PDB file of C-alpha atoms and ligand atoms in Angstrom:
ATOM      1  CA  MET A   1      -8.821   0.079 -14.978  1.00 96.00           C
ATOM      2  CA  HIS A   2      -6.056  -2.331 -15.628  1.00 98.00           C
ATOM      3  CA  ILE A   3      -5.236  -4.521 -12.628  1.00 98.00           C
ATOM      4  CA  THR A   4      -2.170  -6.730 -12.509  1.00 98.00           C
ATOM      5  CA  ALA A   5       0.008  -8.643 -10.111  1.00 98.00           C
ATOM      6  CA  ILE A   6       3.756  -9.137 -10.418  1.00 98.00           C
ATOM      7  CA  GLN A   7       6.433 -10.664  -8.055  1.00 98.00           C
ATOM      8  CA  GLY A   8       8.932  -7.953  -7.281  1.00 98.00           C
ATOM      9  CA  ASP A   9      10.279  -5.133  -5.098  1.00 98.00           C
ATOM     10  CA  ILE A  10       7.892  -2.139  -4.759  1.00 98.00           C
ATOM     11  CA  THR A  11      10.723   0.291  -4.379  1.00 98.00           C
ATOM     12  CA  GLU A  12      11.758  -0.333  -7.995  1.00 98.00           C
ATOM     13  CA  GLN A  13       8.451   0.413  -9.549  1.00 98.00           C
ATOM     14  CA  ARG A  14       8.080   3.292 -12.195  1.00 98.00           C
ATOM     15  CA  VAL A  15       4.599   4.300 -11.462  1.00 98.00           C
ATOM     16  CA  ASP A  16       3.152   7.636 -10.255  1.00 98.00           C
ATOM     17  CA  ALA A  17       2.624   6.400  -6.690  1.00 99.00           C
ATOM     18  CA  VAL A  18       3.694   3.443  -4.525  1.00 99.00           C
ATOM     19  CA  VAL A  19       1.704   2.461  -1.442  1.00 99.00           C
ATOM     20  CA  ASN A  20       3.607   1.965   1.727  1.00 99.00           C
ATOM     21  CA  ALA A  21       2.225  -0.473   4.507  1.00 98.00           C
ATOM     22  CA  ALA A  22       3.052   1.912   7.238  1.00 98.00           C
ATOM     23  CA  ASN A  23       2.086   2.148  10.956  1.00 98.00           C
ATOM     24  CA  SER A  24       0.164   4.895  12.688  1.00 98.00           C
ATOM     25  CA  SER A  25       3.343   6.669  13.720  1.00 98.00           C
ATOM     26  CA  LEU A  26       4.313   7.290  10.079  1.00 98.00           C
ATOM     27  CA  LEU A  27       7.867   7.264  11.335  1.00 97.00           C
ATOM     28  CA  GLY A  28       9.067   4.075   9.732  1.00 94.00           C
ATOM     29  CA  GLY A  29       9.466   0.394  10.601  1.00 95.00           C
ATOM     30  CA  GLY A  30      10.421  -2.937   9.124  1.00 97.00           C
ATOM     31  CA  GLY A  31       9.151  -4.812   6.028  1.00 98.00           C
ATOM     32  CA  VAL A  32       8.083  -2.778   3.041  1.00 98.00           C
ATOM     33  CA  ASP A  33       8.075   0.402   5.206  1.00 98.00           C
ATOM     34  CA  GLY A  34      11.749  -0.047   5.949  1.00 98.00           C
ATOM     35  CA  ALA A  35      12.626  -0.713   2.436  1.00 98.00           C
ATOM     36  CA  ILE A  36      10.722   2.353   1.064  1.00 98.00           C
ATOM     37  CA  HIS A  37      12.413   4.606   3.599  1.00 98.00           C
ATOM     38  CA  ARG A  38      15.887   3.045   3.020  1.00 98.00           C
ATOM     39  CA  ARG A  39      15.641   3.347  -0.770  1.00 98.00           C
ATOM     40  CA  GLY A  40      13.695   6.640  -0.888  1.00 98.00           C
ATOM     41  CA  GLY A  41      16.158   8.482   1.467  1.00 98.00           C
ATOM     42  CA  SER A  42      15.559  10.915   4.280  1.00 98.00           C
ATOM     43  CA  GLU A  43      13.163  13.186   2.414  1.00 98.00           C
ATOM     44  CA  ILE A  44      10.320  10.817   2.933  1.00 98.00           C
ATOM     45  CA  LEU A  45      10.907  10.676   6.655  1.00 98.00           C
ATOM     46  CA  GLU A  46      11.081  14.409   6.803  1.00 98.00           C
ATOM     47  CA  ALA A  47       7.823  14.734   5.017  1.00 98.00           C
ATOM     48  CA  CYS A  48       6.241  12.176   7.433  1.00 98.00           C
ATOM     49  CA  LYS A  49       7.573  14.179  10.500  1.00 98.00           C
ATOM     50  CA  GLN A  50       5.930  17.366   8.979  1.00 98.00           C
ATOM     51  CA  LEU A  51       2.624  15.538   8.659  1.00 98.00           C
ATOM     52  CA  ARG A  52       2.953  14.421  12.322  1.00 98.00           C
ATOM     53  CA  ALA A  53       3.676  18.066  13.275  1.00 98.00           C
ATOM     54  CA  SER A  54       0.668  19.353  11.407  1.00 97.00           C
ATOM     55  CA  GLU A  55      -2.540  17.481  10.308  1.00 97.00           C
ATOM     56  CA  TYR A  56      -1.516  14.137  11.927  1.00 98.00           C
ATOM     57  CA  THR A  57      -0.386  14.913  15.456  1.00 98.00           C
ATOM     58  CA  GLU A  58      -2.152  11.753  16.642  1.00 97.00           C
ATOM     59  CA  GLY A  59      -0.792   9.757  13.848  1.00 98.00           C
ATOM     60  CA  LEU A  60      -2.558   8.108  10.851  1.00 98.00           C
ATOM     61  CA  SER A  61      -5.552   5.792  11.668  1.00 98.00           C
ATOM     62  CA  VAL A  62      -5.968   2.340  10.537  1.00 98.00           C
ATOM     63  CA  GLY A  63      -7.622   2.294   7.188  1.00 98.00           C
ATOM     64  CA  GLN A  64      -6.679   5.852   6.311  1.00 98.00           C
ATOM     65  CA  ALA A  65      -3.890   7.096   3.686  1.00 98.00           C
ATOM     66  CA  VAL A  66      -1.778  10.056   3.147  1.00 98.00           C
ATOM     67  CA  ALA A  67       0.753  11.068   0.466  1.00 98.00           C
ATOM     68  CA  THR A  68       4.341  12.312   0.618  1.00 98.00           C
ATOM     69  CA  THR A  69       7.196  12.769  -1.822  1.00 98.00           C
ATOM     70  CA  ALA A  70       8.774   9.577  -2.925  1.00 98.00           C
ATOM     71  CA  GLY A  71      12.328  11.000  -2.420  1.00 98.00           C
ATOM     72  CA  GLU A  72      14.855   9.075  -4.490  1.00 98.00           C
ATOM     73  CA  LEU A  73      12.447   6.346  -5.605  1.00 98.00           C
ATOM     74  CA  PRO A  74      11.498   6.140  -9.218  1.00 98.00           C
ATOM     75  CA  ALA A  75       7.917   6.837  -8.310  1.00 98.00           C
ATOM     76  CA  ARG A  76       6.581  10.459  -7.771  1.00 98.00           C
ATOM     77  CA  TRP A  77       4.782   9.922  -4.571  1.00 98.00           C
ATOM     78  CA  VAL A  78       4.540   7.409  -1.706  1.00 99.00           C
ATOM     79  CA  ILE A  79       1.038   6.907  -0.286  1.00 99.00           C
ATOM     80  CA  HIS A  80       1.220   5.687   3.327  1.00 98.00           C
ATOM     81  CA  THR A  81      -1.597   3.593   4.594  1.00 98.00           C
ATOM     82  CA  VAL A  82      -1.951   1.663   7.865  1.00 98.00           C
ATOM     83  CA  GLY A  83      -3.409  -1.879   7.643  1.00 98.00           C
ATOM     84  CA  PRO A  84      -5.190  -3.667  10.390  1.00 98.00           C
ATOM     85  CA  THR A  85      -3.462  -6.306  12.476  1.00 98.00           C
ATOM     86  CA  TYR A  86      -5.212  -9.690  11.980  1.00 97.00           C
ATOM     87  CA  SER A  87      -5.547 -10.019  15.749  1.00 96.00           C
ATOM     88  CA  ALA A  88      -7.643  -6.931  15.919  1.00 88.00           C
ATOM     89  CA  SER A  89     -10.600  -9.074  14.574  1.00 81.00           C
ATOM     90  CA  ARG A  90     -13.336  -6.405  14.773  1.00 88.00           C
ATOM     91  CA  GLY A  91     -13.875  -4.953  11.293  1.00 96.00           C
ATOM     92  CA  ARG A  92     -10.465  -5.979  10.022  1.00 97.00           C
ATOM     93  CA  SER A  93     -11.662  -6.848   6.481  1.00 98.00           C
ATOM     94  CA  ASP A  94     -13.484  -3.511   6.165  1.00 98.00           C
ATOM     95  CA  LEU A  95     -10.371  -1.701   7.468  1.00 98.00           C
ATOM     96  CA  LEU A  96      -8.117  -3.526   4.982  1.00 98.00           C
ATOM     97  CA  ALA A  97     -10.528  -2.671   2.131  1.00 98.00           C
ATOM     98  CA  SER A  98     -10.404   0.934   3.322  1.00 98.00           C
ATOM     99  CA  CYS A  99      -6.689   0.981   2.972  1.00 98.00           C
ATOM    100  CA  TYR A 100      -6.954   0.265  -0.778  1.00 99.00           C
ATOM    101  CA  ARG A 101      -9.979   2.604  -1.329  1.00 98.00           C
ATOM    102  CA  GLU A 102      -8.459   5.555   0.710  1.00 98.00           C
ATOM    103  CA  SER A 103      -5.055   5.000  -1.186  1.00 99.00           C
ATOM    104  CA  LEU A 104      -6.862   5.337  -4.494  1.00 99.00           C
ATOM    105  CA  ARG A 105      -8.747   8.419  -3.333  1.00 98.00           C
ATOM    106  CA  VAL A 106      -5.406   9.976  -2.351  1.00 98.00           C
ATOM    107  CA  ALA A 107      -4.078   8.954  -5.677  1.00 99.00           C
ATOM    108  CA  ASP A 108      -6.942  10.781  -7.416  1.00 98.00           C
ATOM    109  CA  SER A 109      -6.138  14.014  -5.407  1.00 98.00           C
ATOM    110  CA  LEU A 110      -2.464  14.078  -6.546  1.00 98.00           C
ATOM    111  CA  PRO A 111      -3.450  13.189  -9.239  1.00 98.00           C
ATOM    112  CA  ALA A 112      -1.696   9.824  -9.831  1.00 98.00           C
ATOM    113  CA  THR A 113      -2.991   7.511 -12.562  1.00 98.00           C
ATOM    114  CA  SER A 114      -0.647   4.521 -11.884  1.00 98.00           C
ATOM    115  CA  VAL A 115      -0.369   2.992  -8.431  1.00 99.00           C
ATOM    116  CA  ALA A 116       1.604   0.028  -7.053  1.00 99.00           C
ATOM    117  CA  PHE A 117       0.388  -1.730  -3.881  1.00 99.00           C
ATOM    118  CA  PRO A 118       2.136  -4.188  -1.612  1.00 99.00           C
ATOM    119  CA  ALA A 119       0.060  -6.894   0.161  1.00 99.00           C
ATOM    120  CA  VAL A 120      -0.802  -4.613   3.002  1.00 99.00           C
ATOM    121  CA  SER A 121      -1.000  -6.321   6.454  1.00 98.00           C
ATOM    122  CA  THR A 122       0.307  -9.632   5.401  1.00 98.00           C
ATOM    123  CA  GLY A 123       3.656  -9.364   6.989  1.00 98.00           C
ATOM    124  CA  VAL A 124       4.203  -8.110  10.414  1.00 97.00           C
ATOM    125  CA  TYR A 125       0.392  -7.581  10.833  1.00 98.00           C
ATOM    126  CA  SER A 126      -0.108 -11.361  10.113  1.00 98.00           C
ATOM    127  CA  TYR A 127      -3.144 -11.132   7.821  1.00 98.00           C
ATOM    128  CA  PRO A 128      -3.445 -14.486   5.995  1.00 98.00           C
ATOM    129  CA  VAL A 129      -2.409 -14.008   2.365  1.00 98.00           C
ATOM    130  CA  ASP A 130      -5.351 -15.618   0.623  1.00 98.00           C
ATOM    131  CA  GLU A 131      -7.854 -13.670   2.748  1.00 98.00           C
ATOM    132  CA  ALA A 132      -5.955 -10.431   2.161  1.00 98.00           C
ATOM    133  CA  ALA A 133      -5.699 -11.011  -1.639  1.00 98.00           C
ATOM    134  CA  GLY A 134      -9.507 -11.436  -1.839  1.00 98.00           C
ATOM    135  CA  VAL A 135     -10.136  -8.251   0.047  1.00 98.00           C
ATOM    136  CA  ALA A 136      -7.547  -6.266  -1.918  1.00 98.00           C
ATOM    137  CA  ALA A 137      -8.854  -7.466  -5.371  1.00 98.00           C
ATOM    138  CA  ARG A 138     -12.467  -6.746  -4.527  1.00 98.00           C
ATOM    139  CA  ALA A 139     -11.594  -3.328  -3.009  1.00 98.00           C
ATOM    140  CA  VAL A 140      -9.646  -2.168  -6.089  1.00 98.00           C
ATOM    141  CA  ARG A 141     -12.191  -3.565  -8.613  1.00 98.00           C
ATOM    142  CA  GLU A 142     -15.080  -1.868  -6.822  1.00 98.00           C
ATOM    143  CA  ALA A 143     -13.298   1.580  -6.224  1.00 98.00           C
ATOM    144  CA  GLU A 144     -14.591   4.675  -8.031  1.00 97.00           C
ATOM    145  CA  THR A 145     -11.351   6.160  -9.102  1.00 98.00           C
ATOM    146  CA  GLY A 146      -9.588   7.889 -12.032  1.00 98.00           C
ATOM    147  CA  VAL A 147      -6.526   5.556 -11.516  1.00 98.00           C
ATOM    148  CA  GLU A 148      -5.915   3.617 -14.655  1.00 98.00           C
ATOM    149  CA  LEU A 149      -3.308   1.153 -13.636  1.00 98.00           C
ATOM    150  CA  VAL A 150      -3.103  -0.834 -10.402  1.00 98.00           C
ATOM    151  CA  ARG A 151      -0.170  -3.016  -9.988  1.00 98.00           C
ATOM    152  CA  PHE A 152       0.084  -5.374  -6.999  1.00 98.00           C
ATOM    153  CA  VAL A 153       3.825  -5.963  -6.314  1.00 99.00           C
ATOM    154  CA  LEU A 154       4.387  -9.043  -4.245  1.00 98.00           C
ATOM    155  CA  PHE A 155       7.600  -9.892  -2.655  1.00 98.00           C
ATOM    156  CA  ASP A 156       7.461 -13.636  -2.308  1.00 98.00           C
ATOM    157  CA  GLU A 157       6.062 -16.262  -4.596  1.00 98.00           C
ATOM    158  CA  ARG A 158       3.432 -17.529  -2.341  1.00 98.00           C
ATOM    159  CA  THR A 159       1.871 -14.059  -2.001  1.00 98.00           C
ATOM    160  CA  TYR A 160       2.264 -13.482  -5.703  1.00 98.00           C
ATOM    161  CA  ARG A 161       0.430 -16.642  -6.472  1.00 98.00           C
ATOM    162  CA  ALA A 162      -2.544 -15.727  -4.131  1.00 98.00           C
ATOM    163  CA  PHE A 163      -2.949 -12.369  -5.812  1.00 98.00           C
ATOM    164  CA  ALA A 164      -2.598 -13.687  -9.226  1.00 98.00           C
ATOM    165  CA  ALA A 165      -5.230 -16.371  -8.620  1.00 98.00           C
ATOM    166  CA  GLU A 166      -7.547 -13.846  -7.119  1.00 97.00           C
ATOM    167  CA  LEU A 167      -7.229 -11.703 -10.233  1.00 97.00           C
ATOM    168  CA  GLY A 168      -7.694 -14.609 -12.500  1.00 95.00           C
ATOM    169  CA  GLN A 169      -4.213 -14.119 -13.830  1.00 91.00           C
ATOM    170  CA  ARG A 170      -2.084 -17.048 -14.831  1.00 74.00           C
TER     171      ARG A 170
HETATM  172  N1  LIG B 201       8.373  -4.799  -2.007  1.00 92.29           N
HETATM  173  C1  LIG B 201       7.136  -5.369  -1.979  1.00 92.29           C
HETATM  174  N2  LIG B 201       6.728  -6.084  -0.888  1.00 92.29           N
HETATM  175  C2  LIG B 201       7.521  -6.097   0.154  1.00 92.29           C
HETATM  176  C3  LIG B 201       8.812  -5.538   0.286  1.00 92.29           C
HETATM  177  C4  LIG B 201       9.196  -4.766  -0.970  1.00 92.29           C
HETATM  178  N3  LIG B 201      10.364  -4.239  -0.924  1.00 92.29           N
HETATM  179  N4  LIG B 201       9.296  -5.799   1.412  1.00 92.29           N
HETATM  180  C5  LIG B 201       8.464  -6.549   2.125  1.00 92.29           C
HETATM  181  N5  LIG B 201       7.285  -6.763   1.355  1.00 92.29           N
HETATM  182  P1  LIG B 201       4.950  -5.735   6.084  1.00 92.29           P
HETATM  183  P2  LIG B 201       2.243  -5.117   7.329  1.00 92.29           P
HETATM  184  C6  LIG B 201       6.137  -7.544   1.683  1.00 92.29           C
HETATM  185  O1  LIG B 201       5.328  -6.537   7.237  1.00 92.29           O
HETATM  186  O2  LIG B 201       2.075  -6.563   7.485  1.00 92.29           O
HETATM  187  C7  LIG B 201       6.264  -2.454   9.393  1.00 92.29           C
HETATM  188  O3  LIG B 201       7.170  -2.487  10.365  1.00 92.29           O
HETATM  189  C8  LIG B 201       6.128  -8.429   2.787  1.00 92.29           C
HETATM  190  O4  LIG B 201       6.779  -9.664   2.392  1.00 92.29           O
HETATM  191  O5  LIG B 201       5.857  -4.779   5.410  1.00 92.29           O
HETATM  192  O6  LIG B 201       1.263  -4.246   6.829  1.00 92.29           O
HETATM  193  C9  LIG B 201       5.354  -1.158   9.471  1.00 92.29           C
HETATM  194  O7  LIG B 201       6.155  -0.070  10.008  1.00 92.29           O
HETATM  195  C10 LIG B 201       4.635  -8.663   2.987  1.00 92.29           C
HETATM  196  O8  LIG B 201       4.137  -9.635   1.955  1.00 92.29           O
HETATM  197  O9  LIG B 201       3.547  -4.902   6.388  1.00 92.29           O
HETATM  198  C11 LIG B 201       4.292  -1.606  10.378  1.00 92.29           C
HETATM  199  O10 LIG B 201       4.668  -1.464  11.772  1.00 92.29           O
HETATM  200  C12 LIG B 201       4.052  -7.308   2.654  1.00 92.29           C
HETATM  201  O11 LIG B 201       5.107  -6.609   2.059  1.00 92.29           O
HETATM  202  C13 LIG B 201       4.094  -3.064  10.067  1.00 92.29           C
HETATM  203  O12 LIG B 201       5.331  -3.493   9.489  1.00 92.29           O
HETATM  204  C14 LIG B 201       3.547  -6.596   3.901  1.00 92.29           C
HETATM  205  O13 LIG B 201       4.398  -6.840   5.043  1.00 92.29           O
HETATM  206  C15 LIG B 201       3.023  -3.212   9.020  1.00 92.29           C
HETATM  207  O14 LIG B 201       2.843  -4.537   8.696  1.00 92.29           O
END
C-alpha cells in the first residue's frame, strides 16, 4: 500500500473514496463534514437520511464507518466515520484507530482501491494533531486491506507537517 500526505482540500480529491469526519447523526455539521456536503450537493444528505431511516436509526457509532454516493464530488463514494472527542478519554485512541480501520473495511466492500482521509477528530473534536497523526499512520499501516493508495489530505500546514513527519515524508 502506498501512503502519502498532502496539504489540500479533500473535496477536490480524485480518488475512489473520500472519508468524512462526520458525527453520529450523519446529517451534516461544520468542518470537513460541512465542506463535503456543500461541494457534493444534496444527494449525499439524501443518502444519509436514507441510512438513518433504515440500518442506522440510532445513528452511526463512534469508530464505525458507512458509505454513500459522493454526489457531485470527483470521488465515487464518501465514507462517513465518526471520530471520538478528545474529552471522551476512555478508549479514544482505539476508537480513532477504528475509524481508519473500519473506513478501509468499507472501502474494500465497495470496492474502492484509493482512499483520501482527513485528520479525523482534530478539529471540532479537539484531538491533538501529533497524537492523532501517530494513531492514524499506525492504523493504516497495520490494516489488512485491498486498498492500494491512502492519501491523508490535511487542510492546514501544522496538521500536514505532523502527518508528513509521522509517515517519514519530507
Ligand atoms: N479538506 C480537508 N480537511 C479539512 C477540510 C477540507 N475541506 N475542512 C476542514 N478540514 P473537523 P472533527 C480539517 O472539525 O474534529 C463537524 O461539525 C480540519 O482543519 O472537520 O472530527 C462534524 O459534523 C481538521 O484538521 O472534524 C462533527 O460534528 C480536520 O479536517 C465534528 O465536526 C477535522 O476537523 C467532527 O469533528
